[in-house]
Amino acid sequence: MTAPAPEIETLEDAARRARRDAPYLEVQEVGKQFGSFVALRRVNLEIRSGEFVTFLGPSGCGKTTLLRGIAGLDPPTTGRIMQGGRDITHLPPAERDFGIVFQSYALFPNLTVAENIAYGLRGAAWPKARRRERVAELLSIVGLADQAPKYPAQLSGGQQQRVALARALANEPGLLLLDEPLSALDAIVRQHLRQEIRSLQQRLGVTTIMVTHDQEEALGVSDRIVVMSRGRIEQVGTPAEIYDNPASPFVAGFVGHSSRIEAVVDTPPGIIIASGMKLVAEATRPLLYGARVTCFIRPEHVRLARLAEAPEGALSAVVTGLEYLGPVVRLSLEAGPLRLLAAVSPGEFAALEAAPGAAFAVTLPPEHLMVFVEDV
Ligand code: ATP
């Protein structure tokens, strides 16, 4: 028996592989100043072809500025942006390959739905019949096949945003940019449309960047999230990485609910003292006695028990607030000066007979305390 011949990669294959593995979009050392105000500081980011990436952060953190830089609407002051291997840093928007959807829909009020979508399909490449076909295809993709002759004012907000999406996708751009596309819509439409956008994006395979300040939205639809604060990137990661392993106190506090606990490292190793209370935090084992740490714990990791069944090391805490959220009940608790959030299932809630003023034994599992050492 002869061994199979080893597969030899041709130069052409190698070049194709290099192109496939190279990031589609590269943001290199990008900075942006408005007068003396620094809106972006040395931002570096790589986005692969077909990824859905969200820029997430509080108001004013620079996410729209970064998106506008990528679109060429407001080029960066310093740094470089590459798309598909081409330096686009200073190209005008018209010479770039992207479609964009704004929060405000930005449809032409005097054009019908079909005319709005057809707007960018001009020139020799789009003879009338092909243009009509493409518009029909786009209308069906966004579920508006029966709305073609209407004017934007005759549509709901969600429908208008679907038109804007169809218009942005009309030319089959390599990059789809979404600037808070859902924030003007009510909660139910918003949730529905974000899933539609995600499945459409996956079907078309178009590389997409969405700006949002809504963390649930970012966690729900993204391949990766870029968390920004004060003009910088704090962390880039999958939703699970961002939620389970936040890279900084800012990310831990901004993404998802959590309780923040300031503490000092004590002895023996692994013990910390927070507001006079002793807690176990495995992650502090290597730290020096006296080091200051900031810890976070997610509500779903806080354990509650009746006082009579208190596990060793549990804190005594009083319920100060209740929020019934359907799948979970969120409890606000006070353990001395510590304020904690706990999330329990409705069944557990009923069994505990938790009510404002009731006292419980609270345990913070050491493996779930997210610990950050304060800069000295
Ligand atoms: P939001 O969610 O509120 O839109 P954002 O993270 O998108 O916030 P940007 O719009 O990127 O924030 O703005 C970042 C900072 O840059 C803000 O402090 C803003 O005031 C400032 N800024 C943005 N555009 C300009 C401009 N044209 N001139 C001066 N300052 C600007």
Tab-separated table of C-alpha atoms and ligand atoms in Angstrom:
chain	number	residue	atom	x	y	z
A	1	MET	CA	0.000	0.000	0.000
A	2	THR	CA	1.346	3.423	-0.893
A	3	ALA	CA	0.952	6.413	1.369
A	4	PRO	CA	-1.231	9.197	-0.023
A	5	ALA	CA	0.784	11.971	-1.645
A	6	PRO	CA	1.166	14.968	0.664
A	7	GLU	CA	-0.994	17.876	-0.373
A	8	ILE	CA	1.164	20.640	-1.767
A	9	GLU	CA	-0.222	24.150	-1.621
A	10	THR	CA	0.271	26.053	-4.839
A	11	LEU	CA	1.344	29.680	-4.789
A	12	GLU	CA	-2.121	30.598	-5.985
A	13	ASP	CA	-3.759	28.664	-3.110
A	14	ALA	CA	-1.403	30.312	-0.629
A	15	ALA	CA	-2.286	33.764	-1.961
A	16	ARG	CA	-6.013	32.922	-1.767
A	17	ARG	CA	-5.603	31.647	1.801
A	18	ALA	CA	-3.681	34.780	2.803
A	19	ARG	CA	-6.458	36.954	1.351
A	20	ARG	CA	-9.125	34.893	3.154
A	21	ASP	CA	-7.321	34.987	6.513
A	22	ALA	CA	-6.409	38.678	6.309
A	23	PRO	CA	-8.720	41.026	8.167
A	24	TYR	CA	-11.282	42.668	5.888
A	25	LEU	CA	-11.168	45.931	7.791
A	26	GLU	CA	-8.147	47.237	9.699
A	27	VAL	CA	-8.238	50.297	11.915
A	28	GLN	CA	-4.674	51.227	12.763
A	29	GLU	CA	-3.728	53.765	15.437
A	30	VAL	CA	-6.735	55.908	14.573
A	31	GLY	CA	-7.148	59.185	16.425
A	32	LYS	CA	-9.724	61.932	15.998
A	33	GLN	CA	-9.691	65.450	17.390
A	34	PHE	CA	-12.399	68.080	17.197
A	35	GLY	CA	-10.406	71.247	17.942
A	36	SER	CA	-8.631	70.456	21.191
A	37	PHE	CA	-11.135	67.728	22.155
A	38	VAL	CA	-9.832	64.186	21.675
A	39	ALA	CA	-12.733	61.951	20.560
A	40	LEU	CA	-10.644	58.877	19.609
A	41	ARG	CA	-7.244	57.827	20.945
A	42	ARG	CA	-5.018	55.322	19.128
A	43	VAL	CA	-7.795	52.925	18.206
A	44	ASN	CA	-6.672	49.575	16.744
A	45	LEU	CA	-9.118	47.000	15.486
A	46	GLU	CA	-9.319	44.168	12.968
A	47	ILE	CA	-12.599	42.866	11.564
A	48	ARG	CA	-12.797	39.657	9.539
A	49	SER	CA	-14.900	39.216	6.440
A	50	GLY	CA	-18.496	38.255	7.284
A	51	GLU	CA	-18.289	39.269	10.962
A	52	PHE	CA	-21.042	41.136	12.796
A	53	VAL	CA	-19.289	43.531	15.149
A	54	THR	CA	-20.924	46.073	17.445
A	55	PHE	CA	-19.399	49.212	18.908
A	56	LEU	CA	-20.835	49.458	22.408
A	57	GLY	CA	-20.327	52.203	24.945
A	58	PRO	CA	-21.936	55.051	26.825
A	59	SER	CA	-22.973	58.296	25.164
A	60	GLY	CA	-19.978	60.319	24.009
A	61	CYS	CA	-17.454	57.432	24.077
A	62	GLY	CA	-16.598	57.878	20.378
A	63	LYS	CA	-18.431	54.965	18.738
A	64	THR	CA	-20.241	57.094	16.137
A	65	THR	CA	-17.033	59.030	15.447
A	66	LEU	CA	-15.247	55.742	14.714
A	67	LEU	CA	-18.072	54.555	12.450
A	68	ARG	CA	-18.096	57.875	10.583
A	69	GLY	CA	-14.321	57.582	10.156
A	70	ILE	CA	-14.764	54.142	8.593
A	71	ALA	CA	-17.462	55.558	6.288
A	72	GLY	CA	-15.330	58.557	5.299
A	73	LEU	CA	-17.986	60.980	6.584
A	74	ASP	CA	-15.514	62.387	9.108
A	75	PRO	CA	-11.993	61.098	8.353
A	76	PRO	CA	-9.601	60.469	11.261
A	77	THR	CA	-6.989	63.013	12.289
A	78	THR	CA	-4.287	60.345	12.589
A	79	GLY	CA	-3.861	56.661	11.735
A	80	ARG	CA	-4.951	54.491	8.849
A	81	ILE	CA	-8.026	52.512	7.807
A	82	MET	CA	-7.708	49.605	5.363
A	83	GLN	CA	-10.643	47.832	3.700
A	84	GLY	CA	-10.037	44.702	1.639
A	85	GLY	CA	-6.318	45.555	1.524
A	86	ARG	CA	-6.983	49.093	0.205
A	87	ASP	CA	-6.033	52.208	2.157
A	88	ILE	CA	-9.340	54.087	2.401
A	89	THR	CA	-8.357	56.566	5.130
A	90	HIS	CA	-8.827	59.646	2.990
A	91	LEU	CA	-11.121	58.379	0.237
A	92	PRO	CA	-14.395	60.280	-0.142
A	93	PRO	CA	-17.493	58.228	0.850
A	94	ALA	CA	-18.584	57.873	-2.790
A	95	GLU	CA	-15.397	55.962	-3.641
A	96	ARG	CA	-15.825	53.490	-0.779
A	97	ASP	CA	-17.620	50.186	-0.684
A	98	PHE	CA	-20.256	50.405	2.070
A	99	GLY	CA	-23.957	50.859	2.745
A	100	ILE	CA	-25.156	52.767	5.789
A	101	VAL	CA	-28.333	52.929	7.874
A	102	PHE	CA	-28.876	55.824	10.285
A	103	GLN	CA	-31.055	56.027	13.383
A	104	SER	CA	-33.267	58.592	11.686
A	105	TYR	CA	-34.050	56.379	8.616
A	106	ALA	CA	-33.030	59.315	6.321
A	107	LEU	CA	-35.437	58.256	3.534
A	108	PHE	CA	-36.497	60.637	0.768
A	109	PRO	CA	-40.052	61.634	1.752
A	110	ASN	CA	-41.076	62.478	-1.825
A	111	LEU	CA	-39.992	59.110	-3.249
A	112	THR	CA	-41.899	55.837	-2.935
A	113	VAL	CA	-40.467	52.842	-1.110
A	114	ALA	CA	-39.367	51.300	-4.431
A	115	GLU	CA	-37.805	54.593	-5.601
A	116	ASN	CA	-35.962	55.018	-2.299
A	117	ILE	CA	-34.448	51.547	-2.628
A	118	ALA	CA	-33.591	52.090	-6.307
A	119	TYR	CA	-31.919	55.428	-5.588
A	120	GLY	CA	-28.313	54.158	-5.689
A	121	LEU	CA	-28.866	51.779	-8.605
A	122	ARG	CA	-27.880	54.093	-11.431
A	123	GLY	CA	-25.623	54.076	-14.437
A	124	ALA	CA	-24.839	51.556	-17.149
A	125	ALA	CA	-24.649	48.672	-14.685
A	126	TRP	CA	-28.346	49.084	-13.873
A	127	PRO	CA	-30.548	49.021	-16.961
A	128	LYS	CA	-34.222	49.522	-16.123
A	129	ALA	CA	-35.229	45.854	-16.089
A	130	ARG	CA	-32.310	44.787	-13.894
A	131	ARG	CA	-33.002	47.674	-11.547
A	132	ARG	CA	-36.660	46.666	-11.217
A	133	GLU	CA	-35.665	43.063	-10.553
A	134	ARG	CA	-33.155	44.062	-7.866
A	135	VAL	CA	-35.681	46.314	-6.116
A	136	ALA	CA	-38.241	43.475	-6.090
A	137	GLU	CA	-35.616	41.122	-4.667
A	138	LEU	CA	-34.666	43.607	-1.931
A	139	LEU	CA	-38.297	44.294	-1.059
A	140	SER	CA	-38.862	40.597	-0.590
A	141	ILE	CA	-35.618	40.210	1.456
A	142	VAL	CA	-36.824	42.822	3.959
A	143	GLY	CA	-40.433	41.581	3.928
A	144	LEU	CA	-41.999	44.627	2.243
A	145	ALA	CA	-43.024	43.154	-1.120
A	146	ASP	CA	-46.498	44.679	-0.852
A	147	GLN	CA	-45.360	48.175	0.189
A	148	ALA	CA	-43.492	49.276	-2.967
A	149	PRO	CA	-45.813	52.128	-4.043
A	150	LYS	CA	-46.195	53.678	-0.575
A	151	TYR	CA	-44.391	56.800	0.654
A	152	PRO	CA	-42.229	56.711	3.823
A	153	ALA	CA	-44.813	58.701	5.823
A	154	GLN	CA	-47.307	55.885	5.216
A	155	LEU	CA	-45.054	53.326	6.921
A	156	SER	CA	-44.353	52.471	10.569
A	157	GLY	CA	-40.918	53.217	12.029
A	158	GLY	CA	-39.903	49.566	11.768
A	159	GLN	CA	-40.986	49.419	8.115
A	160	GLN	CA	-39.106	52.623	7.323
A	161	GLN	CA	-35.983	51.149	8.841
A	162	ARG	CA	-36.404	48.026	6.681
A	163	VAL	CA	-36.528	50.303	3.616
A	164	ALA	CA	-33.350	52.027	4.784
A	165	LEU	CA	-31.740	48.604	5.200
A	166	ALA	CA	-32.796	47.513	1.706
A	167	ARG	CA	-31.422	50.757	0.274
A	168	ALA	CA	-28.103	50.252	2.090
A	169	LEU	CA	-27.815	46.703	0.733
A	170	ALA	CA	-28.937	47.535	-2.819
A	171	ASN	CA	-25.455	47.674	-4.374
A	172	GLU	CA	-24.268	44.567	-2.518
A	173	PRO	CA	-21.698	46.519	-0.488
A	174	GLY	CA	-18.768	44.744	1.143
A	175	LEU	CA	-19.474	46.539	4.388
A	176	LEU	CA	-22.762	47.384	6.094
A	177	LEU	CA	-22.652	50.180	8.677
A	178	LEU	CA	-25.556	50.566	11.117
A	179	ASP	CA	-25.585	53.704	13.283
A	180	GLU	CA	-27.998	53.024	16.163
A	181	PRO	CA	-30.530	51.724	13.625
A	182	LEU	CA	-33.036	50.556	16.225
A	183	SER	CA	-32.986	53.233	18.884
A	184	ALA	CA	-35.994	55.154	17.551
A	185	LEU	CA	-38.204	52.049	17.652
A	186	ASP	CA	-40.289	50.653	20.484
A	187	ALA	CA	-39.001	47.673	22.468
A	188	ILE	CA	-40.902	44.889	20.693
A	189	VAL	CA	-40.226	46.101	17.128
A	190	ARG	CA	-36.647	46.688	18.125
A	191	GLN	CA	-36.107	43.173	19.388
A	192	HIS	CA	-37.782	41.658	16.359
A	193	LEU	CA	-35.902	43.786	13.837
A	194	ARG	CA	-32.527	43.158	15.434
A	195	GLN	CA	-32.994	39.411	14.984
A	196	GLU	CA	-34.108	40.019	11.384
A	197	ILE	CA	-31.019	42.121	10.706
A	198	ARG	CA	-28.819	39.429	12.209
A	199	SER	CA	-30.306	36.599	10.174
A	200	LEU	CA	-30.232	38.694	7.002
A	201	GLN	CA	-26.579	39.537	7.667
A	202	GLN	CA	-25.746	35.865	8.166
A	203	ARG	CA	-27.604	34.892	5.013
A	204	LEU	CA	-25.821	37.524	2.905
A	205	GLY	CA	-22.476	37.119	4.691
A	206	VAL	CA	-21.946	40.892	4.611
A	207	THR	CA	-19.383	42.268	7.056
A	208	THR	CA	-21.375	44.476	9.423
A	209	ILE	CA	-20.623	47.073	12.083
A	210	MET	CA	-23.422	48.322	14.310
A	211	VAL	CA	-23.172	51.179	16.783
A	212	THR	CA	-25.320	50.828	19.885
A	213	HIS	CA	-25.420	51.885	23.495
A	214	ASP	CA	-27.772	49.011	24.323
A	215	GLN	CA	-25.768	46.176	25.854
A	216	GLU	CA	-28.548	43.612	25.494
A	217	GLU	CA	-28.718	44.390	21.784
A	218	ALA	CA	-24.934	44.006	21.460
A	219	LEU	CA	-24.870	40.735	23.422
A	220	GLY	CA	-27.794	39.380	21.404
A	221	VAL	CA	-26.582	39.852	17.838
A	222	SER	CA	-22.804	40.212	17.701
A	223	ASP	CA	-20.024	37.865	16.718
A	224	ARG	CA	-17.759	40.253	18.603
A	225	ILE	CA	-18.322	43.367	20.663
A	226	VAL	CA	-15.968	46.352	20.838
A	227	VAL	CA	-16.533	48.032	24.207
A	228	MET	CA	-15.484	51.679	24.152
A	229	SER	CA	-15.069	54.321	26.817
A	230	ARG	CA	-13.740	57.863	26.546
A	231	GLY	CA	-12.349	57.490	23.027
A	232	ARG	CA	-10.561	54.198	23.704
A	233	ILE	CA	-11.272	50.528	23.169
A	234	GLU	CA	-11.629	48.831	26.555
A	235	GLN	CA	-12.132	45.288	25.254
A	236	VAL	CA	-12.855	43.353	22.070
A	237	GLY	CA	-14.404	39.924	22.458
A	238	THR	CA	-17.301	37.571	21.863
A	239	PRO	CA	-20.426	38.293	23.919
A	240	ALA	CA	-19.489	35.434	26.291
A	241	GLU	CA	-15.912	36.715	26.705
A	242	ILE	CA	-17.124	40.229	27.441
A	243	TYR	CA	-19.762	39.051	29.915
A	244	ASP	CA	-17.802	36.307	31.685
A	245	ASN	CA	-14.290	37.760	31.533
A	246	PRO	CA	-14.508	41.539	31.450
A	247	ALA	CA	-11.074	43.073	30.945
A	248	SER	CA	-11.611	46.109	33.163
A	249	PRO	CA	-13.859	47.406	35.949
A	250	PHE	CA	-15.504	49.628	33.326
A	251	VAL	CA	-16.539	46.638	31.177
A	252	ALA	CA	-17.674	44.637	34.230
A	253	GLY	CA	-19.835	47.544	35.341
A	254	PHE	CA	-21.158	48.572	31.922
A	255	VAL	CA	-22.033	45.216	30.352
A	256	GLY	CA	-24.694	43.253	32.212
A	257	HIS	CA	-25.799	43.780	35.779
A	258	SER	CA	-23.307	43.378	38.593
A	259	SER	CA	-22.598	44.467	42.137
A	260	ARG	CA	-19.367	46.328	42.766
A	261	ILE	CA	-17.410	45.560	45.930
A	262	GLU	CA	-14.325	47.504	47.027
A	263	ALA	CA	-12.013	45.408	49.207
A	264	VAL	CA	-8.532	45.015	50.662
A	265	VAL	CA	-6.425	41.837	50.473
A	266	ASP	CA	-6.069	40.197	53.894
A	267	THR	CA	-4.543	36.995	55.277
A	268	PRO	CA	-4.490	34.069	54.770
A	269	PRO	CA	-4.066	34.280	50.956
A	270	GLY	CA	-7.396	34.330	49.133
A	271	ILE	CA	-9.205	36.324	51.829
A	272	ILE	CA	-10.346	39.910	51.277
A	273	ILE	CA	-12.101	42.360	53.586
A	274	ALA	CA	-14.959	44.439	52.182
A	275	SER	CA	-16.532	47.000	54.508
A	276	GLY	CA	-15.324	44.982	57.508
A	277	MET	CA	-16.706	41.704	56.110
A	278	LYS	CA	-14.559	38.729	55.248
A	279	LEU	CA	-14.949	37.258	51.746
A	280	VAL	CA	-13.129	34.514	49.877
A	281	ALA	CA	-11.783	35.514	46.456
A	282	GLU	CA	-9.493	32.867	44.947
A	283	ALA	CA	-8.186	35.278	42.327
A	284	THR	CA	-6.554	37.433	45.029
A	285	ARG	CA	-4.332	34.574	46.296
A	286	PRO	CA	-1.145	35.867	44.611
A	287	LEU	CA	-1.722	39.469	45.732
A	288	LEU	CA	0.150	41.222	48.525
A	289	TYR	CA	-1.464	41.874	51.873
A	290	GLY	CA	-3.051	45.335	51.859
A	291	ALA	CA	-3.557	45.560	48.072
A	292	ARG	CA	-6.779	47.318	47.080
A	293	VAL	CA	-9.085	45.429	44.751
A	294	THR	CA	-12.411	46.076	43.059
A	295	CYS	CA	-14.618	43.019	42.715
A	296	PHE	CA	-17.815	42.454	40.750
A	297	ILE	CA	-20.377	39.695	41.014
A	298	ARG	CA	-23.277	38.961	38.657
A	299	PRO	CA	-26.755	38.765	40.255
A	300	GLU	CA	-27.260	35.197	38.997
A	301	HIS	CA	-24.187	34.055	40.936
A	302	VAL	CA	-25.277	35.418	44.321
A	303	ARG	CA	-26.659	32.539	46.450
A	304	LEU	CA	-29.471	33.008	48.953
A	305	ALA	CA	-30.472	30.703	51.820
A	306	ARG	CA	-32.658	30.965	54.895
A	307	LEU	CA	-30.740	32.256	57.922
A	308	ALA	CA	-31.376	28.964	59.758
A	309	GLU	CA	-29.608	27.128	56.901
A	310	ALA	CA	-26.758	29.615	56.465
A	311	PRO	CA	-23.663	28.044	54.908
A	312	GLU	CA	-20.307	28.741	56.574
A	313	GLY	CA	-18.982	32.203	55.777
A	314	ALA	CA	-22.356	33.526	54.558
A	315	LEU	CA	-23.251	37.192	55.073
A	316	SER	CA	-26.528	38.259	56.575
A	317	ALA	CA	-28.451	40.537	54.198
A	318	VAL	CA	-31.797	42.297	54.193
A	319	VAL	CA	-34.034	42.559	51.118
A	320	THR	CA	-34.529	46.236	50.222
A	321	GLY	CA	-36.179	45.929	46.810
A	322	LEU	CA	-37.822	43.501	44.398
A	323	GLU	CA	-38.219	43.559	40.623
A	324	TYR	CA	-40.331	40.861	39.044
A	325	LEU	CA	-38.885	40.461	35.521
A	326	GLY	CA	-40.708	37.340	34.313
A	327	PRO	CA	-38.032	34.649	33.981
A	328	VAL	CA	-36.183	35.986	37.056
A	329	VAL	CA	-36.849	38.045	40.136
A	330	ARG	CA	-34.146	40.591	40.905
A	331	LEU	CA	-33.591	41.352	44.574
A	332	SER	CA	-31.750	44.343	45.999
A	333	LEU	CA	-29.963	43.390	49.200
A	334	GLU	CA	-27.992	45.170	51.892
A	335	ALA	CA	-25.368	43.285	53.846
A	336	GLY	CA	-24.144	45.979	56.254
A	337	PRO	CA	-22.812	48.711	53.950
A	338	LEU	CA	-22.569	46.311	50.971
A	339	ARG	CA	-25.260	46.642	48.324
A	340	LEU	CA	-25.868	43.534	46.273
A	341	LEU	CA	-28.152	42.420	43.452
A	342	ALA	CA	-29.346	38.814	43.316
A	343	ALA	CA	-31.404	37.122	40.601
A	344	VAL	CA	-33.494	34.098	41.498
A	345	SER	CA	-36.023	32.048	39.560
A	346	PRO	CA	-39.691	32.700	40.390
A	347	GLY	CA	-39.826	29.182	41.938
A	348	GLU	CA	-36.854	29.864	44.211
A	349	PHE	CA	-38.328	33.257	45.032
A	350	ALA	CA	-41.609	31.679	46.149
A	351	ALA	CA	-39.798	29.001	48.163
A	352	LEU	CA	-37.657	31.609	49.966
A	353	GLU	CA	-40.727	33.739	50.713
A	354	ALA	CA	-38.505	36.756	50.090
A	355	ALA	CA	-40.137	40.095	50.820
A	356	PRO	CA	-38.770	43.549	51.556
A	357	GLY	CA	-37.366	43.613	55.062
A	358	ALA	CA	-36.727	39.850	55.192
A	359	ALA	CA	-33.200	38.718	56.121
A	360	PHE	CA	-31.287	35.957	54.330
A	361	ALA	CA	-27.903	34.283	54.312
A	362	VAL	CA	-26.008	35.418	51.229
A	363	THR	CA	-23.007	33.660	49.750
A	364	LEU	CA	-20.738	35.053	47.044
A	365	PRO	CA	-19.109	32.004	45.396
A	366	PRO	CA	-15.345	32.770	45.277
A	367	GLU	CA	-14.992	31.480	41.709
A	368	HIS	CA	-17.568	34.012	40.511
A	369	LEU	CA	-15.987	37.101	42.039
A	370	MET	CA	-14.392	39.059	39.181
A	371	VAL	CA	-11.375	40.760	40.706
A	372	PHE	CA	-9.473	43.816	39.454
A	373	VAL	CA	-6.385	45.167	41.156
A	374	GLU	CA	-6.438	48.919	41.510
A	375	ASP	CA	-3.654	50.779	39.747
A	376	VAL	CA	-1.104	52.109	42.216
B	1	ATP	P1	-23.852	58.836	21.361
B	1	ATP	O1	-24.328	57.464	21.718
B	1	ATP	O2	-24.348	59.882	22.301
B	1	ATP	O3	-24.029	59.181	19.924
B	1	ATP	P2	-21.070	58.324	20.748
B	1	ATP	O4	-20.264	57.340	21.532
B	1	ATP	O5	-21.512	57.880	19.414
B	1	ATP	O6	-22.273	58.825	21.647
B	1	ATP	P3	-19.668	60.394	19.364
B	1	ATP	O7	-20.829	60.928	18.594
B	1	ATP	O8	-18.687	59.566	18.656
B	1	ATP	O9	-20.202	59.619	20.658
B	1	ATP	O10	-18.937	61.629	20.045
B	1	ATP	C1	-17.750	61.467	20.817
B	1	ATP	C2	-17.375	62.795	21.397
B	1	ATP	O11	-16.962	63.683	20.342
B	1	ATP	C3	-18.518	63.501	22.112
B	1	ATP	O12	-18.033	64.108	23.291
B	1	ATP	C4	-19.001	64.539	21.123
B	1	ATP	O13	-19.504	65.683	21.779
B	1	ATP	C5	-17.723	64.869	20.353
B	1	ATP	N1	-18.030	65.254	18.968
B	1	ATP	C6	-18.599	64.464	18.031
B	1	ATP	N2	-18.720	65.122	16.842
B	1	ATP	C7	-18.213	66.363	17.053
B	1	ATP	C8	-18.056	67.524	16.222
B	1	ATP	N3	-18.416	67.513	14.946
B	1	ATP	N4	-17.502	68.620	16.793
B	1	ATP	C9	-17.103	68.617	18.077
B	1	ATP	N5	-17.217	67.560	18.918
B	1	ATP	C10	-17.777	66.444	18.416
